[in-house]
PDB file of C-alpha atoms in Angstrom:
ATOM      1  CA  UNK C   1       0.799   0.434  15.152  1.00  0.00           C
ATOM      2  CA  UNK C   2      -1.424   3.542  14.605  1.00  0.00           C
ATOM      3  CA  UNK C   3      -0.392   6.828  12.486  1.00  0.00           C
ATOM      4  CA  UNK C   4       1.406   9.139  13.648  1.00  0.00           C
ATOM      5  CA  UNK C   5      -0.872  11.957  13.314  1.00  0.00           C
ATOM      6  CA  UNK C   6       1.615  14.417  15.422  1.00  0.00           C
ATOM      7  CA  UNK C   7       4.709  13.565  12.421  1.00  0.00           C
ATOM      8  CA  UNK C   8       2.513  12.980   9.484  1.00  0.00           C
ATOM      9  CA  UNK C   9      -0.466  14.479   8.411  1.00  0.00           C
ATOM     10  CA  UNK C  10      -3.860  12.809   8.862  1.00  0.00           C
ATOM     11  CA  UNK C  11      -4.726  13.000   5.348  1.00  0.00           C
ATOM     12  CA  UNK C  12      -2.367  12.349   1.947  1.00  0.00           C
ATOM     13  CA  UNK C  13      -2.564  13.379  -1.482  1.00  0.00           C
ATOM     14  CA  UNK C  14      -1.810  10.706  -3.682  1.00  0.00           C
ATOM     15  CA  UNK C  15      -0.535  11.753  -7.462  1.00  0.00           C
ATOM     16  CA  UNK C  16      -0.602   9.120  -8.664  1.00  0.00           C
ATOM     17  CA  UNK C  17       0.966   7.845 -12.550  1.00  0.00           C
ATOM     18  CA  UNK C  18      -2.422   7.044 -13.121  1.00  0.00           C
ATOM     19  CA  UNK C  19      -3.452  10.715 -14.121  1.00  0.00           C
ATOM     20  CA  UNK C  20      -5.550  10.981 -10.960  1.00  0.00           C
ATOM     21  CA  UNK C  21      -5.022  12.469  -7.277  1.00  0.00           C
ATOM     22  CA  UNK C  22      -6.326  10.142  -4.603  1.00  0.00           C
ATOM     23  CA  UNK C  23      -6.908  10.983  -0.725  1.00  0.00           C
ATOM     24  CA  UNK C  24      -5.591   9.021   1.721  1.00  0.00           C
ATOM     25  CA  UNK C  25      -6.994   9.582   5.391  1.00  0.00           C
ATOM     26  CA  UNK C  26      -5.672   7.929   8.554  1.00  0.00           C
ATOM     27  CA  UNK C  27      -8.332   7.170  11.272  1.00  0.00           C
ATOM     28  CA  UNK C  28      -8.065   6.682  14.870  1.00  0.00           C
ATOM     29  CA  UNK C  29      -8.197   2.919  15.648  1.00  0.00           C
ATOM     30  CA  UNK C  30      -6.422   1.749  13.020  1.00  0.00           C
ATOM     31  CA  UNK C  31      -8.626   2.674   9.968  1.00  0.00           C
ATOM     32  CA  UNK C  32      -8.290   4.028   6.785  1.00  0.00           C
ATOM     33  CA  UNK C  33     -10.322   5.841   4.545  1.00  0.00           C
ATOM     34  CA  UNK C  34      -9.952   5.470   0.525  1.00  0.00           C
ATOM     35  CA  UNK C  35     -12.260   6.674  -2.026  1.00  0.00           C
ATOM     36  CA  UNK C  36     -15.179   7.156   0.524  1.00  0.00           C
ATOM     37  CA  UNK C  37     -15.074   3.840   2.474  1.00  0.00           C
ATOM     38  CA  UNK C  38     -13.605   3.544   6.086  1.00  0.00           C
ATOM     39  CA  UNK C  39     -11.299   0.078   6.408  1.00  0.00           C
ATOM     40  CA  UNK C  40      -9.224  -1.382   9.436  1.00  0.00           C
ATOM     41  CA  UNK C  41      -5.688  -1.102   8.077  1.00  0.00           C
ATOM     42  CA  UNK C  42      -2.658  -3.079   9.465  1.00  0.00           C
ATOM     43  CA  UNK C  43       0.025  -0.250   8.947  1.00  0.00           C
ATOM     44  CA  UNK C  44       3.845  -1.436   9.748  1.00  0.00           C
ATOM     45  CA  UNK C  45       6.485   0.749  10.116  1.00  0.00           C
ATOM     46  CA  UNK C  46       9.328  -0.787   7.359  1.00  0.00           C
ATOM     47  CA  UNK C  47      12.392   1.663   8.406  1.00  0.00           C
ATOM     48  CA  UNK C  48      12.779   5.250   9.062  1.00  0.00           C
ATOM     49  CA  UNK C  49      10.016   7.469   7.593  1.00  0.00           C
ATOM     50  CA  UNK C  50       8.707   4.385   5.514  1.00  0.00           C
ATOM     51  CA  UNK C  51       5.556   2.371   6.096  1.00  0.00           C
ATOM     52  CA  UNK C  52       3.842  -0.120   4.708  1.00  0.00           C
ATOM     53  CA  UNK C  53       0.039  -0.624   4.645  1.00  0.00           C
ATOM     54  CA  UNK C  54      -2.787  -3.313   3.825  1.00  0.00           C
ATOM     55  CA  UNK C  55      -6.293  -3.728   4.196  1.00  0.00           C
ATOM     56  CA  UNK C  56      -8.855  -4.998   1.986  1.00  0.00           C
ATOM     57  CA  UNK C  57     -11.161  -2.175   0.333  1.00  0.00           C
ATOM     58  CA  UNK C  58     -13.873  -4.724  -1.357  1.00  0.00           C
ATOM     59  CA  UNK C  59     -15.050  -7.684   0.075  1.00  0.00           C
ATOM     60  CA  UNK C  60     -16.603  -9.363  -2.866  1.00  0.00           C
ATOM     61  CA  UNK C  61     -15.126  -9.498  -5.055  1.00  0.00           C
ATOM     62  CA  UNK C  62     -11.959  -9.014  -2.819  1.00  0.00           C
ATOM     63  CA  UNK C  63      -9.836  -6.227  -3.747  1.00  0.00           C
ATOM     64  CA  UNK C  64      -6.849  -5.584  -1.649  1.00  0.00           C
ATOM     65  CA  UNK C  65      -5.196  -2.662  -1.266  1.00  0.00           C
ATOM     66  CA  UNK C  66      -1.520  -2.664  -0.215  1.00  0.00           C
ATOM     67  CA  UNK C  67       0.755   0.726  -0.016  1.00  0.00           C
ATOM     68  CA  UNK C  68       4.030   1.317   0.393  1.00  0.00           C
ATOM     69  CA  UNK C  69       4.719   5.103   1.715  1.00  0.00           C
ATOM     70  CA  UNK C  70       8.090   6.409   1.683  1.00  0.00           C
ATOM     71  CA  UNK C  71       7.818   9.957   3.631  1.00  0.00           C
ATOM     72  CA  UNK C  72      11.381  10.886   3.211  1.00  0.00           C
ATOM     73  CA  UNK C  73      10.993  11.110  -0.506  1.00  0.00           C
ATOM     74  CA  UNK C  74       7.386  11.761  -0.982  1.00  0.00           C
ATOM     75  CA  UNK C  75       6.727   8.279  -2.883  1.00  0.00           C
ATOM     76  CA  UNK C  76       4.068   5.802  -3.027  1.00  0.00           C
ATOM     77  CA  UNK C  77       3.536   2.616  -4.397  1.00  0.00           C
ATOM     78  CA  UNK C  78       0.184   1.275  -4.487  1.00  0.00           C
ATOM     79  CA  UNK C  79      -0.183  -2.754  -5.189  1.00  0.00           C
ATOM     80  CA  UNK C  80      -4.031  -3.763  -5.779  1.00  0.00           C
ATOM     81  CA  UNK C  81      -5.015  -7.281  -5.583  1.00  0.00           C
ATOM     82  CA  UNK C  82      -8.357  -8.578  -6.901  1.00  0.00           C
ATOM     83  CA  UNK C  83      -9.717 -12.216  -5.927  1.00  0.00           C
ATOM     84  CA  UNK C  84     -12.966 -13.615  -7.083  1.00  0.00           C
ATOM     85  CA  UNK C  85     -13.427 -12.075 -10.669  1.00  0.00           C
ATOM     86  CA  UNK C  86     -12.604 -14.888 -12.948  1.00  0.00           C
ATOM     87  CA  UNK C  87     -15.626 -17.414 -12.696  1.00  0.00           C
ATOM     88  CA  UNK C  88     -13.563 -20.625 -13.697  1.00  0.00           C
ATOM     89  CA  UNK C  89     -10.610 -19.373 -11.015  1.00  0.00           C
ATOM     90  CA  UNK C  90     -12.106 -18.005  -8.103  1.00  0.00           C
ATOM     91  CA  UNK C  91      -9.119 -18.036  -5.945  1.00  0.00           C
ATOM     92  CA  UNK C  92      -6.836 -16.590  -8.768  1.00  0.00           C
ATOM     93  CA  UNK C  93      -5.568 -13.338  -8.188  1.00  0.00           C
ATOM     94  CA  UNK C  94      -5.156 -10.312 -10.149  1.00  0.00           C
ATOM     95  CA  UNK C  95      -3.074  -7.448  -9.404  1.00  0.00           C
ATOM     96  CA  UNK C  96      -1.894  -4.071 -10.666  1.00  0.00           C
ATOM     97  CA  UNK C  97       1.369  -1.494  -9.912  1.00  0.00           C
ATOM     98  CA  UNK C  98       0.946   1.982  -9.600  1.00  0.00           C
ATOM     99  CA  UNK C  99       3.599   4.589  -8.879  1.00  0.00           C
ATOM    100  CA  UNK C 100       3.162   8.357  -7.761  1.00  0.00           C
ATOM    101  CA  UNK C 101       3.867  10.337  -5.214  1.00  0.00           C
ATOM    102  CA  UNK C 102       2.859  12.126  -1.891  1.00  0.00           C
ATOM    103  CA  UNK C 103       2.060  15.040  -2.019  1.00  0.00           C
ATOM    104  CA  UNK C 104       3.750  17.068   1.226  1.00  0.00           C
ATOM    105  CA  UNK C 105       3.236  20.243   2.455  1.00  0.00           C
ATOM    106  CA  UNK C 106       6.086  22.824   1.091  1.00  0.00           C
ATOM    107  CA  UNK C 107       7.723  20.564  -0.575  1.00  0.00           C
ATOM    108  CA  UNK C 108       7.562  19.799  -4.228  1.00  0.00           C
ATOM    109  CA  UNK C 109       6.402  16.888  -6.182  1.00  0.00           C
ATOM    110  CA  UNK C 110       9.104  14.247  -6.371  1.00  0.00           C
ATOM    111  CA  UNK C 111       9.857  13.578  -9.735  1.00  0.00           C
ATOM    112  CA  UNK C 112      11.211  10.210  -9.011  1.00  0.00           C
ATOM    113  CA  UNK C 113       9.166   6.951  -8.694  1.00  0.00           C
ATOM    114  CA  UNK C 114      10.369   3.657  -6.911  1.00  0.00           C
ATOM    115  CA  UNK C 115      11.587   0.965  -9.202  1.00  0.00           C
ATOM    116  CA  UNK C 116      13.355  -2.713  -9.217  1.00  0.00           C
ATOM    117  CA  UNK C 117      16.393  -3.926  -8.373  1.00  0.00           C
ATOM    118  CA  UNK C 118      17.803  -7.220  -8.172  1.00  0.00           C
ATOM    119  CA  UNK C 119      19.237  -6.580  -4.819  1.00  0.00           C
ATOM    120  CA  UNK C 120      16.963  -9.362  -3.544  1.00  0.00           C
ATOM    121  CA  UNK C 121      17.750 -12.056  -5.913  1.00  0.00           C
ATOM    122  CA  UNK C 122      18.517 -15.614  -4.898  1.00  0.00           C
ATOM    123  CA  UNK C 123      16.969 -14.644  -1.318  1.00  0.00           C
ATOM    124  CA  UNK C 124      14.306 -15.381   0.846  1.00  0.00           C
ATOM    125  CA  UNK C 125      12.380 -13.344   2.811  1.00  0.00           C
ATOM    126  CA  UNK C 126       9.326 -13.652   5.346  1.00  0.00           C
ATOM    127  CA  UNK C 127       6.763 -10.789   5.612  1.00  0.00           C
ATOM    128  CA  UNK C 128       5.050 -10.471   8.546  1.00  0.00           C
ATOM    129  CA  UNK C 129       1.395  -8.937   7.427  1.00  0.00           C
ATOM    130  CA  UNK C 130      -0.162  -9.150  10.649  1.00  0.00           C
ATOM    131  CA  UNK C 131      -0.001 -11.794  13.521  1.00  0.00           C
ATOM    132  CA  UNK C 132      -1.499 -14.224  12.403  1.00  0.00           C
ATOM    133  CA  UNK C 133      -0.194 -13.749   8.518  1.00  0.00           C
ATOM    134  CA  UNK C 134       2.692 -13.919   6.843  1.00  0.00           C
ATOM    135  CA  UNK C 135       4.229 -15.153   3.981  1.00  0.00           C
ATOM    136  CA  UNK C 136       7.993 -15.984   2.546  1.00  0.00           C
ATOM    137  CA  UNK C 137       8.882 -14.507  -1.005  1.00  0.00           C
ATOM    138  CA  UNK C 138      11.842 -15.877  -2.548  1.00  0.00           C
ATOM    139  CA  UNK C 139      12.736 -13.704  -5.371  1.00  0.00           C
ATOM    140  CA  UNK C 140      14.080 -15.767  -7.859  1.00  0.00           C
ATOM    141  CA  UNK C 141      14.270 -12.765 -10.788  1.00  0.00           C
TER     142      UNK C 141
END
């Protein structure tokens, strides 16, 4: 799936928690670009107005980048995985939450961030990632 660059713009402000604005530009050909590098991105559509995004940003050590873009409310949540910093684990894998919101044209900032629930307790789910990935959570908690 490739961007709608006729319903969304081609480029998103990011605000995010973090204290800093971030770009986020969508290339033809399924690419990204982030903080001056150009990725391939596998970019799903999760619902209406909501997408979901992946691609790895760093490829050693291997930082993954994974978004979650909800248009309708103007929120983002950005997931980003390391692998390959801890030299007596290299396979272990770090990874950090951040909240904030997209910025849209004429509209304001949404206050709001996403959060948890424990809607999906006691089931399991399989993710499709791409293809030729995919993985089942069970969410336990």
């Amino acid at each position: 799936m490739e961007w709608n660059f006729e319903a969304y713009p081609a480029a998103l402000t990011l605000s995010m928690d973090d204290g800093y604005d971030r770009e986020l530009t969508f290339l033809p050909s399924e690419r990204v670009r982030w903080e001056g590098k150009d990725c391939p991105v596998h970019l799903f559509s999760a619902g209406e107005s909501l997408f979901f995004l992946t691609f790895d940003h760093e490829t050693q050590p291997r930082v993954n980048l994974t978004f979650v873009l909800d248009m309708a409310e103007g929120l983002v949540t950005l997931v980003v995985c390391r692998q390959g910093v801890n030299p007596k684990r290299p396979t272990y894998i770090s990874t950090e939450i951040f909240t904030g919101a997209v910025i849209l044209p004429g509209k304001p900032e949404n206050p709001k961030r996403h959060g948890y629930t424990r809607d999906l307790c006691g089931k399991a789910i399989r993710w499709a990632y791409s293809p030729d990935f995919a993985i089942v959570h069970i969410y336990v908690s």
